Coordinates of C-alpha atoms (C1' of nucleotides) in Angstrom, one line a residue:
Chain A
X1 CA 83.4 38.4 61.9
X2 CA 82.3 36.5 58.7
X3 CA 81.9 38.6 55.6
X4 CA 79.1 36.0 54.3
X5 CA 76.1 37.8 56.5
X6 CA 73.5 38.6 53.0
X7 CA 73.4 42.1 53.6
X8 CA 72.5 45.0 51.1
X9 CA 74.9 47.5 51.7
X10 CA 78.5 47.1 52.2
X11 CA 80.4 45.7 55.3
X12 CA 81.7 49.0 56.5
X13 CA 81.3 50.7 59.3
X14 CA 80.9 54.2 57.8
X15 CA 78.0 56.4 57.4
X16 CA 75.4 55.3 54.9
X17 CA 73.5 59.0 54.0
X18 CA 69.1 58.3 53.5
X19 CA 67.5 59.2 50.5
X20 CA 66.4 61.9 52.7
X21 CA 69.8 64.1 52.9
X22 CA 70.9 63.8 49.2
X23 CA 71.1 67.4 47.5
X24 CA 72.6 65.7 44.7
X25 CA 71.1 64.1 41.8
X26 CA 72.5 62.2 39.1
X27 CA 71.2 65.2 36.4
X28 CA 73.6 67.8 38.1
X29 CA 76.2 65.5 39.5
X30 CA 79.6 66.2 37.7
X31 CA 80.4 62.8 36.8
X32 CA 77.2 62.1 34.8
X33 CA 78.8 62.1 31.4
X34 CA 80.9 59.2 32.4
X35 CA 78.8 57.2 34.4
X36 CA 75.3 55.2 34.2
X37 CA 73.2 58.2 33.2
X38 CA 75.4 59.3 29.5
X39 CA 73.2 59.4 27.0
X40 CA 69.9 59.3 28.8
X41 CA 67.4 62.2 28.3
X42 CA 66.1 63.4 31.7
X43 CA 63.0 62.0 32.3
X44 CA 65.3 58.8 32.3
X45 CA 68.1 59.7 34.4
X46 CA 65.1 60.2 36.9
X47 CA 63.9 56.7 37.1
X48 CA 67.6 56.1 37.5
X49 CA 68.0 58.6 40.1
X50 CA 64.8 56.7 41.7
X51 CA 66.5 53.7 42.6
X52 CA 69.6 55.0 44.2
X53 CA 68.7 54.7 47.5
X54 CA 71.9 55.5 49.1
X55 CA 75.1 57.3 49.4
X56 CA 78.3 55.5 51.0
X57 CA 80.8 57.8 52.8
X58 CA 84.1 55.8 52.9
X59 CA 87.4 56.8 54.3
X60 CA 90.7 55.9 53.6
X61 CA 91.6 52.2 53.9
X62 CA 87.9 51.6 54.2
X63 CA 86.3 48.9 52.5
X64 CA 83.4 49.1 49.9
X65 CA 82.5 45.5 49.7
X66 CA 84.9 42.7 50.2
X67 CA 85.9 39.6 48.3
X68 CA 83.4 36.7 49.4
X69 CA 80.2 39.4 50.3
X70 CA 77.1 38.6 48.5
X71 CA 76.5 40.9 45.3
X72 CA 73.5 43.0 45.7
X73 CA 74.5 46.6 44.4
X74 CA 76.7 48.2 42.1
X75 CA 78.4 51.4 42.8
X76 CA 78.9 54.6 41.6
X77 CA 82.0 56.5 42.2
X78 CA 80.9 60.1 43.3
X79 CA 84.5 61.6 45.0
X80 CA 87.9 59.9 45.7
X81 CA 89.3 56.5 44.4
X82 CA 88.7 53.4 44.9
X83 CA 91.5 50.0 44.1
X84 CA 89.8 46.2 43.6
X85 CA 92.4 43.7 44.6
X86 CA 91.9 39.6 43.5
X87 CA 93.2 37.4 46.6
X88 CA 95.4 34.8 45.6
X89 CA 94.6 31.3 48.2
X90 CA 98.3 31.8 49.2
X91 CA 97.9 35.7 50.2
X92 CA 99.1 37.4 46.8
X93 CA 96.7 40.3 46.1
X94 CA 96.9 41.3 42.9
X95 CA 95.3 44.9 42.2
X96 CA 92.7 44.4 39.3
X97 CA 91.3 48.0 38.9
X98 CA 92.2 51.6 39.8
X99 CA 89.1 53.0 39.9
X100 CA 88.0 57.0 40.4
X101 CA 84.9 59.1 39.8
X102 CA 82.1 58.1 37.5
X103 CA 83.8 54.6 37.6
X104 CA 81.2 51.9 38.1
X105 CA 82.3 49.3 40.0
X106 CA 80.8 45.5 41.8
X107 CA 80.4 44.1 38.0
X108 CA 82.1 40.9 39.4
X109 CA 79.1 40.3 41.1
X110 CA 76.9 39.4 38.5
X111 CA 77.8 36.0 37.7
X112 CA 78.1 34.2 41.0
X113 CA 75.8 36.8 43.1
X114 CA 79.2 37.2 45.9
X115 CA 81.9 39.9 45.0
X116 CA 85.0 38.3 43.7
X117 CA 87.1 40.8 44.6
X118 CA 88.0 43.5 47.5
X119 CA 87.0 47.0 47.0
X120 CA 89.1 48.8 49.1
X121 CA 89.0 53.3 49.5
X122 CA 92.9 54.8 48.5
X123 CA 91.4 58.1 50.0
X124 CA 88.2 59.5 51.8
X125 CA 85.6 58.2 49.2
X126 CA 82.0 59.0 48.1
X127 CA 79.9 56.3 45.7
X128 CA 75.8 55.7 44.9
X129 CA 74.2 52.8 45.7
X130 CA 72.8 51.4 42.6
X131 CA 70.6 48.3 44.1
X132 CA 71.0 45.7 41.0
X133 CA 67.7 43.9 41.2
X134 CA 66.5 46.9 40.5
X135 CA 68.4 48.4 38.1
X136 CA 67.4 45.3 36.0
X137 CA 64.1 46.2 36.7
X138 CA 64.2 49.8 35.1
X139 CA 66.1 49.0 32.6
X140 CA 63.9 46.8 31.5
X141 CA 61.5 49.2 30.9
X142 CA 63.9 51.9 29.6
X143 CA 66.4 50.8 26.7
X144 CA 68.4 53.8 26.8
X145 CA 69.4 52.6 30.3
X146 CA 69.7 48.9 29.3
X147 CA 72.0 50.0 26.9
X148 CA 73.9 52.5 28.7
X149 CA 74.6 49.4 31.3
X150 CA 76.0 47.2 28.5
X151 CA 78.4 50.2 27.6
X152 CA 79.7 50.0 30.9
X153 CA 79.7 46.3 30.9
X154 CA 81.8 46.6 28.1
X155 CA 84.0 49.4 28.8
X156 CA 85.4 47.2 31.4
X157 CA 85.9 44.1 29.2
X158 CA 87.6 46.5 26.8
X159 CA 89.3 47.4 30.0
X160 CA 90.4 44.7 31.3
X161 CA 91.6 43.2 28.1
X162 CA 93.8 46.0 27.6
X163 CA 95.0 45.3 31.0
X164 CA 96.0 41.7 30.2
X165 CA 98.2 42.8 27.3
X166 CA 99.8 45.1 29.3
X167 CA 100.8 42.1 31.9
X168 CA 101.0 39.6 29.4
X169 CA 103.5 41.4 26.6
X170 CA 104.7 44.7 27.9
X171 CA 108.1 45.2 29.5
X172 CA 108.3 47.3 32.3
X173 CA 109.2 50.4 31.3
X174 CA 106.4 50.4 28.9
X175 CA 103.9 49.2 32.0
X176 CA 104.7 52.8 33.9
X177 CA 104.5 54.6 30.8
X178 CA 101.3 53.3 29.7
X179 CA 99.9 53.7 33.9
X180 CA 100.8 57.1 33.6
X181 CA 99.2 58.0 30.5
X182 CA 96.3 56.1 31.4
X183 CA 95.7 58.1 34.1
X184 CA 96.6 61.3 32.0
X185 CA 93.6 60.3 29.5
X186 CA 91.0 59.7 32.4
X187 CA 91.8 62.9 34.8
X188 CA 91.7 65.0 31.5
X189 CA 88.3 63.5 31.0
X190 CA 87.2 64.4 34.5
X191 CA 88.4 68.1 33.5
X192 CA 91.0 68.2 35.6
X193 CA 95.1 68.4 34.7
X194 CA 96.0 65.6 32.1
X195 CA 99.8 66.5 32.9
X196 CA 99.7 67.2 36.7
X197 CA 98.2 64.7 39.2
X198 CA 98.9 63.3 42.6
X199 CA 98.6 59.4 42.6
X200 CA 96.7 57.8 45.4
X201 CA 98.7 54.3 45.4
X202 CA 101.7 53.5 46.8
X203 CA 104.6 52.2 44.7
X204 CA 103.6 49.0 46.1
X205 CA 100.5 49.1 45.2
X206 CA 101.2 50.3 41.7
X207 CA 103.4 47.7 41.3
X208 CA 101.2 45.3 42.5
X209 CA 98.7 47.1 39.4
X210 CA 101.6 46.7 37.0
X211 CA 102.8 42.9 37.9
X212 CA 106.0 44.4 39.1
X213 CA 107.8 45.5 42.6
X214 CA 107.8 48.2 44.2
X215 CA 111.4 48.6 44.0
X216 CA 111.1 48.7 40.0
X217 CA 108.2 50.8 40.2
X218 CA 111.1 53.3 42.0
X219 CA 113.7 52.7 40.1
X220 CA 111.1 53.5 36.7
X221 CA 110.5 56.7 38.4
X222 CA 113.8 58.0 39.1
X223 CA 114.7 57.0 35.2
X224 CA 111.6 58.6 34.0
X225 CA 112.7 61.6 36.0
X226 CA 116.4 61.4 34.5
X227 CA 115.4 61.1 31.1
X228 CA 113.1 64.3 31.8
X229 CA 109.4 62.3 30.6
X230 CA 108.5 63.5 33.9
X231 CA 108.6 65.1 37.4
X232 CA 108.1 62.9 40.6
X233 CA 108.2 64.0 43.8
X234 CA 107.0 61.4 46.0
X235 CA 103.2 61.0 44.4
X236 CA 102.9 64.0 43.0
X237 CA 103.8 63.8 39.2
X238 CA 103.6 66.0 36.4
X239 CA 104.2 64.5 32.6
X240 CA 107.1 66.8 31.1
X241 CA 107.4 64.6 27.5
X242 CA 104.1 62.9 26.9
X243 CA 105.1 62.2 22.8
X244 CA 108.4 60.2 24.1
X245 CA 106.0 58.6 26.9
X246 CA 103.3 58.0 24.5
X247 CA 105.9 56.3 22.1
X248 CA 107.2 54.5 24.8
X249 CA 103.8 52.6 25.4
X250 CA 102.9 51.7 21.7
X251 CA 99.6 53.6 22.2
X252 CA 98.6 55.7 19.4
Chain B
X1 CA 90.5 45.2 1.5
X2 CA 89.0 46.8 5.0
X3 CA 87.4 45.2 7.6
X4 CA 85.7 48.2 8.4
X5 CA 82.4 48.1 6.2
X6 CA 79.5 47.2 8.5
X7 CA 78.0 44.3 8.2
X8 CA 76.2 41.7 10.3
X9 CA 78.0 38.6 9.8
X10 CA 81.2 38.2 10.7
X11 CA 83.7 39.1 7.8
X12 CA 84.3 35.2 6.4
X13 CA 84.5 34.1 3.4
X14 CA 82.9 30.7 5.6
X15 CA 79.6 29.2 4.8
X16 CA 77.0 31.0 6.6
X17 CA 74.0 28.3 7.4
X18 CA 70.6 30.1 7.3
X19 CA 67.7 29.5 9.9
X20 CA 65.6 27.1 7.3
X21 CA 68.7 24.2 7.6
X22 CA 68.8 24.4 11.0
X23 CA 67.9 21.3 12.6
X24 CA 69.1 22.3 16.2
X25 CA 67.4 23.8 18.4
X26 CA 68.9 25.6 21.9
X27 CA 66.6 23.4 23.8
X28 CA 68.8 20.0 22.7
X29 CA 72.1 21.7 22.0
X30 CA 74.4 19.5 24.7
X31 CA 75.8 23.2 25.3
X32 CA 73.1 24.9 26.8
X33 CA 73.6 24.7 30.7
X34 CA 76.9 25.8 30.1
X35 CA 75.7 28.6 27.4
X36 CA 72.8 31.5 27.6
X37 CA 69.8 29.5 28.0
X38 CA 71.1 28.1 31.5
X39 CA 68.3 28.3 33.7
X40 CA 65.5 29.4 31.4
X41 CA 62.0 28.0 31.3
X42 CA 61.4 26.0 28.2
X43 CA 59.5 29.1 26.3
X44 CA 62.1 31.3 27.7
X45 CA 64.7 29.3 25.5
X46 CA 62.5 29.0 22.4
X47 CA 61.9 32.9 22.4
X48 CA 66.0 33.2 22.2
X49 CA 66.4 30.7 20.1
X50 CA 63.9 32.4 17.7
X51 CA 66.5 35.1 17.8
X52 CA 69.7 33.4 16.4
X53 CA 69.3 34.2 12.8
X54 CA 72.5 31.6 11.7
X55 CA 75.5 29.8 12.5
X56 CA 79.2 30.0 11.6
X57 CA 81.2 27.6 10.2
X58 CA 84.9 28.3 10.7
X59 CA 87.9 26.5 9.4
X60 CA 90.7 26.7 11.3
X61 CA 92.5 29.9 11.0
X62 CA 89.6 31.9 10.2
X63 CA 88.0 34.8 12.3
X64 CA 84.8 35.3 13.4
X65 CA 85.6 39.0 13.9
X66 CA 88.3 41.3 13.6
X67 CA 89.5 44.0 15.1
X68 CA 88.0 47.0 14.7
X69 CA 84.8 45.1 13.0
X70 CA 81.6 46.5 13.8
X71 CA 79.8 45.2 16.6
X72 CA 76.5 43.5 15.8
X73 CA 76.0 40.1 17.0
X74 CA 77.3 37.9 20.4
X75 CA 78.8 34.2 19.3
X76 CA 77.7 31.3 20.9
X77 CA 80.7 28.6 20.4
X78 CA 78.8 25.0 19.6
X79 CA 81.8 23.0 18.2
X80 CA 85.4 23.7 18.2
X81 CA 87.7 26.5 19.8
X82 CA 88.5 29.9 19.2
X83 CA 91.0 32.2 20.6
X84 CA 90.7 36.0 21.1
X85 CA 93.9 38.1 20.5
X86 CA 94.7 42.1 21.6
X87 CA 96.6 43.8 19.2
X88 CA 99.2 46.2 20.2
X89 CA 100.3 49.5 17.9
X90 CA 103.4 48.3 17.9
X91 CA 102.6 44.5 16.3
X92 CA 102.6 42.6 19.9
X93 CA 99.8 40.4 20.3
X94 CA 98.6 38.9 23.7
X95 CA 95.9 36.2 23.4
X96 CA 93.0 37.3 25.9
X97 CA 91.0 33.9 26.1
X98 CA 90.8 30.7 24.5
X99 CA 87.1 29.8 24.3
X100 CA 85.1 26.2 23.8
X101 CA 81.4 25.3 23.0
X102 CA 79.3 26.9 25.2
X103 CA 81.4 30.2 25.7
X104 CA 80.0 33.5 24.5
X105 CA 82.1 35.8 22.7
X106 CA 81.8 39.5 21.7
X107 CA 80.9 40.8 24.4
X108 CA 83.8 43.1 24.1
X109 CA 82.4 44.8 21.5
X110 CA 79.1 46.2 23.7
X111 CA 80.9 49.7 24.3
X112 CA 82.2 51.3 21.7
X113 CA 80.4 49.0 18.6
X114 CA 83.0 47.9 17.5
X115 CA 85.0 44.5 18.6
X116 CA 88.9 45.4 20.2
X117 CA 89.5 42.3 19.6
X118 CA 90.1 39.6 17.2
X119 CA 88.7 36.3 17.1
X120 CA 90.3 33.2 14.9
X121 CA 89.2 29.6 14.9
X122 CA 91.9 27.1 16.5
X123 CA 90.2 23.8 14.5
X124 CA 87.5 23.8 12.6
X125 CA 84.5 25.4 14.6
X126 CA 80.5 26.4 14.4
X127 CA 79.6 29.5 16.4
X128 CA 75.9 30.5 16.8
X129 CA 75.0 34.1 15.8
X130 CA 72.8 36.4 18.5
X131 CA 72.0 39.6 17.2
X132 CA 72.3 42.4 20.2
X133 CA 70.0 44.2 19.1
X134 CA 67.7 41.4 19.0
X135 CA 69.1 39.7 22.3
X136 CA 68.7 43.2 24.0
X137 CA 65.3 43.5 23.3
X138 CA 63.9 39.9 24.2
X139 CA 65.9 40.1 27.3
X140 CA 63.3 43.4 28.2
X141 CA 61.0 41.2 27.9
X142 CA 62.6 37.8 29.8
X143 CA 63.8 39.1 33.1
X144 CA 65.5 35.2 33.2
X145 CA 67.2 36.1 29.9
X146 CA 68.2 39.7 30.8
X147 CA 69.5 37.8 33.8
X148 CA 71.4 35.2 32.4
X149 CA 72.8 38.1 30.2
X150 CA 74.1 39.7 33.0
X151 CA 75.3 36.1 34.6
X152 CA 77.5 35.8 31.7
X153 CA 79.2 39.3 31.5
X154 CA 80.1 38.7 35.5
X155 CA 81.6 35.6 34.3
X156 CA 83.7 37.2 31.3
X157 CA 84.6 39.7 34.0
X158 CA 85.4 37.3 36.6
X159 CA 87.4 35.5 34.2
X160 CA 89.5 38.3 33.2
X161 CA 90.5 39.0 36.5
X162 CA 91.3 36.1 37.4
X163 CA 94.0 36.1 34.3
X164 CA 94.9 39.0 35.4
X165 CA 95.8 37.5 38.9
X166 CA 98.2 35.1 36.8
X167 CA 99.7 37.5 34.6
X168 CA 100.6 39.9 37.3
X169 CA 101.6 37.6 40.2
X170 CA 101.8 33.9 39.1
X171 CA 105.7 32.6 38.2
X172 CA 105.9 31.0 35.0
X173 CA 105.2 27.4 36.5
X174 CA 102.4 28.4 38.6
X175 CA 100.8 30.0 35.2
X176 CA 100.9 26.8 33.4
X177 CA 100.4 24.5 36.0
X178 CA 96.8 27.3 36.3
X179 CA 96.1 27.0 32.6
X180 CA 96.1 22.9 32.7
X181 CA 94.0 23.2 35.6
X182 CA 91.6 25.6 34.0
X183 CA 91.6 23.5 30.5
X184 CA 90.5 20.3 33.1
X185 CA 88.2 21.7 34.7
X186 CA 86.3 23.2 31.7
X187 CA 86.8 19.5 29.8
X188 CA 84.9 18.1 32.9
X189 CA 82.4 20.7 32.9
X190 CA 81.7 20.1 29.2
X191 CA 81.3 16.0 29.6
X192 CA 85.0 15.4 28.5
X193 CA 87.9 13.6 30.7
X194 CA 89.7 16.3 32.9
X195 CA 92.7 14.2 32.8
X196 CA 93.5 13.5 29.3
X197 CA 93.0 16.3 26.9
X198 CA 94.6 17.9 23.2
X199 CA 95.6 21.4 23.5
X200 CA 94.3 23.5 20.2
X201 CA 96.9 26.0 21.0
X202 CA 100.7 26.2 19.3
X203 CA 103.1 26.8 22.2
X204 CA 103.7 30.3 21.1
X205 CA 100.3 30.4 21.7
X206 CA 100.1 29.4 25.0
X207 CA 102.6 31.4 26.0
X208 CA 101.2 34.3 25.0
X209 CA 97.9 32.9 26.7
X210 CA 100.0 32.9 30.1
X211 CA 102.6 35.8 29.2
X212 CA 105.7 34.0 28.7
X213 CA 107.7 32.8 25.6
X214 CA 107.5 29.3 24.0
X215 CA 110.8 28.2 24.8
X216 CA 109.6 28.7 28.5
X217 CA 106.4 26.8 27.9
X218 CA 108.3 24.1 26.1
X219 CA 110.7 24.1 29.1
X220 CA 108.2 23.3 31.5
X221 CA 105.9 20.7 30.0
X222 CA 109.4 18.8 29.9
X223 CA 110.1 19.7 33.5
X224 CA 106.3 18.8 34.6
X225 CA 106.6 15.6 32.7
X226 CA 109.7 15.0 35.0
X227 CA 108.3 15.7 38.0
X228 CA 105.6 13.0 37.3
X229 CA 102.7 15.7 37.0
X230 CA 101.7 15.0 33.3
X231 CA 103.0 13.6 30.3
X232 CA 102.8 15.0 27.5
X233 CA 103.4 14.2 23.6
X234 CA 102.8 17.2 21.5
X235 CA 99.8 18.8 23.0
X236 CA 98.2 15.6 23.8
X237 CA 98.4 15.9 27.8
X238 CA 97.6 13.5 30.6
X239 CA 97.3 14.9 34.1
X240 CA 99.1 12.2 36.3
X241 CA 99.6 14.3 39.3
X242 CA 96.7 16.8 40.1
X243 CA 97.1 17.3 43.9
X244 CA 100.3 18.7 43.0
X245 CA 99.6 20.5 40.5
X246 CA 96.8 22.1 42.1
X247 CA 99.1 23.4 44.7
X248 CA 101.5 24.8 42.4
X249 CA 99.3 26.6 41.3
X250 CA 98.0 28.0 44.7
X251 CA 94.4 27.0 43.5
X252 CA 92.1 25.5 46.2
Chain C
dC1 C1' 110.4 63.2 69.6
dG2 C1' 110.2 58.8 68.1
dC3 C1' 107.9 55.3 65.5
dG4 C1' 106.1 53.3 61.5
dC5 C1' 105.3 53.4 56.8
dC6 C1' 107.0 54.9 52.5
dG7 C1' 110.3 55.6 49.1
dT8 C1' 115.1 55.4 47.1
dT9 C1' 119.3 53.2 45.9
dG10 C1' 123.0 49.6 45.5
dA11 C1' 124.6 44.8 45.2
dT12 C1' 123.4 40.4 44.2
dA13 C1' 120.4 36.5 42.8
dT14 C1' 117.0 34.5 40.1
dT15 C1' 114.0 34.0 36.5
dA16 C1' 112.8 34.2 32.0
dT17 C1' 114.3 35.6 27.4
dT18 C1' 117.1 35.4 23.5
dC19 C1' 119.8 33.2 20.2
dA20 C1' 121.0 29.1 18.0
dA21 C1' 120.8 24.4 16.5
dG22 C1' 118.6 20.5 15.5
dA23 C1' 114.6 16.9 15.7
dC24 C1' 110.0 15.8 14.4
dC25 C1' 106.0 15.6 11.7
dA26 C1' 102.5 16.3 8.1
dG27 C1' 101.7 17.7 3.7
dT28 C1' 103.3 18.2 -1.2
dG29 C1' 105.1 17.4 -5.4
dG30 C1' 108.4 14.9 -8.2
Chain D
dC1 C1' 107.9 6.1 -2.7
dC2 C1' 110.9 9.5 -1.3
dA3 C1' 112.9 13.9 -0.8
dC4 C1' 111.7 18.4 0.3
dT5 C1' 109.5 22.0 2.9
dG6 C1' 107.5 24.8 6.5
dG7 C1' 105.8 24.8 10.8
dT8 C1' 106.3 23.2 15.3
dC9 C1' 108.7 21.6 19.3
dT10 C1' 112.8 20.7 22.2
dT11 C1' 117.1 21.7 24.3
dG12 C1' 121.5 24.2 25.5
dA13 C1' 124.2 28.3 26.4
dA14 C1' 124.5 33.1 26.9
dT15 C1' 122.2 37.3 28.2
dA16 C1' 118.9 40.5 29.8
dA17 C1' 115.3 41.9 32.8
dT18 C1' 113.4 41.9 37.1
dA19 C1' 113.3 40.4 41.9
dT20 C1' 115.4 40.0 46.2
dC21 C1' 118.0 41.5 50.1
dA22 C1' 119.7 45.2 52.6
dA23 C1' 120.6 49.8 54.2
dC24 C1' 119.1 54.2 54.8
dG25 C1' 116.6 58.7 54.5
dG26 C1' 112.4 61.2 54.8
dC27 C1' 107.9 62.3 56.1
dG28 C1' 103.7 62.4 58.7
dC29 C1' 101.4 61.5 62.8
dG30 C1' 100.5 60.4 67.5

DNA sequence: CGCGCCGTTGATATTATTCAAGACCAGTGG
DNA sequence: CCACTGGTCTTGAATAATATCAACGGCGCG
């Protein structure tokens, strides 16, 4: 089954909701001060709303586009989390992004018009439908969202920057600690625990994230947990010294 | 003395050419299928090029931003090379791209308005100057500007992920033997030979380019030069043997 | 209940870094 | 013209960091 079919919405077998069944809308969805519609007075974050012509339901393992399919949308992540992987020619995947609610992901698109990466679902997951060609078309004719689209574009240059001197100049120990507090920062901006979370990767595939193996992602853990910066149990962490794991990662 | 006060041009004590001794125009710069008038209509490119209030003249050393700068304008590289470094708290810097004519730099600063990021001139070097503001609100008006906006934040994206594949999963050879392959292929894109080419960068600097320390990199330009695959005096390279460096570096 | 995936831990191997010394080269000033 | 200097590059030896290999325990799910 090629992946190269030009389809609008993802290769996926899962449910794709109609317009018709939304109750949501981008005004009252939680996620709104994070995503495409921050900083857009209502009448805007209609015509954004407009466009959206559908929800994806994705469940675990599920893809959301994969590496190869042509570009048509970009999507916003309603519920659950979502990881990109780049696919080395010899089989390495590398995981490029960890990505959760109000995340905006299928930027890679842009350029070549195919996804350059897979977007695979860590849990049961829940993202918009942002059709591109015509999110270019509003946002031509609204500023506010022009703009709001190049904060995004830039957020994840900013991110991915940060995330090449973390592979390129950070020792191990200081990879986890900055992961963790990472993750801190953006669940405390969702509203939910900043010290308490349950992670959705496996040490595999957070080692993958990190440019390390899973057996030193482990290892990190049980240290961590010894030298009381935090409590792991399995996925389920909770930060117990965030100063000392804050110093740890040379981030202010 | 801060490099915090706003201003529009970058913070250089460089000549700053204004638009009256231009003789240049977009339309003949050798640059401009690589650059952000790829694909436009003649009057397309004349209503962005009536947009680019100056160019830069860098010596080499000098930045066109620093970090922290205020975000104003995207660089369009004409002549010369310029690397962008990420700063850590802690002193650490990791080089996130080494750019040629044609590249557009910047872009990072799109999300918070301020560049995370610094960018210093590797040889002397003349950058053209597009104000955002500006750019943003022709490209309203030129769909096939707003697009070719778009086309080249999927490529800075792309990019970055791609370095990202390297840093977290390459070995040290593989990373090298990636970067010459990279540097060829942008040479050949640009007009130059893909075989025979002077590196801009200091060892140190390639290795923080590719994550690794200068002694490594020094090691394995004298291994590669063993193995037949290039030779090398100084940074003046020669590709001898691309088949096998092209597996090495698991690129197709 | 058993199987498969996940996570932990130890022993060992490998890779890259660190430390150190010296060569080379271009620019500078005597 | 030459010696001097600072920055860059190369190479070797020792060391540290991380990966690899291997064994086993636990947990969830069919």
């Amino acid at each position: 089954m090629s992946t190269l079919e030009p389809r609008t919405i993802p290769q996926t077998s899962s449910k794709v909701i109609s317009i018709g069944e939304l109750r949501a809308h981008c005004s009252n969805c939680s996620m709104r001060e994070l995503c495409l519609p921050f900083g857009l007075a209502s009448s805007e974050v209609d015509q954004l709303y407009s466009i959206i012509g559908s929800r994806v339901k994705l469940k675990k393992g599920e893809p959301l586009f994969r590496n190869g399919a042509p570009f048509a949308a970009l999507y916003a992540i309603r519920l659950g989390s979502i990881k990109t992987t780049m696919l080395s020619d010899d089989g390495r995947e590398q995981i490029a992004g960890y990505h959760m609610p109000g995340d905006i992901l299928g930027l890679d698109g842009m350029s070549t018009n195919r996804h350059e990466c897979e977007a695979i679902a860590l849990e049961d997951t829940e993202a918009c439908v942002i059709p591109f060609e015509r999110l270019e078309e509003i946002s031509r004719k609204v500023p506010a969202l022009q703009h709001s689209l190049h904060r995004v574009l830039g957020r994840e240059i900013g991110h991915d920057h940060r995330q090449l001197l973390l592979l390129g100049s950070m020792r191990a120990e200081e990879r986890l600690a900055a992961f963790l507090l990472n993750l801190s920062e953006r669940y405390k901006c969702r509203g939910y625990s900043s010290t308490e979370f349950v992670l959705r990767m496996t040490r595999e595939e957070i080692g993958s994230f990190l440019g390390l193996k899973l057996e030193t992602v482990s290892r990190l853990f049980s240290r961590f947990q010894e030298e009381g910066l935090v409590q792991v149990q399995g996925r389920a962490v909770k930060i117990v010294d965030l100063p000392t794991l804050k110093q740890l990662a040379s981030v202010r």
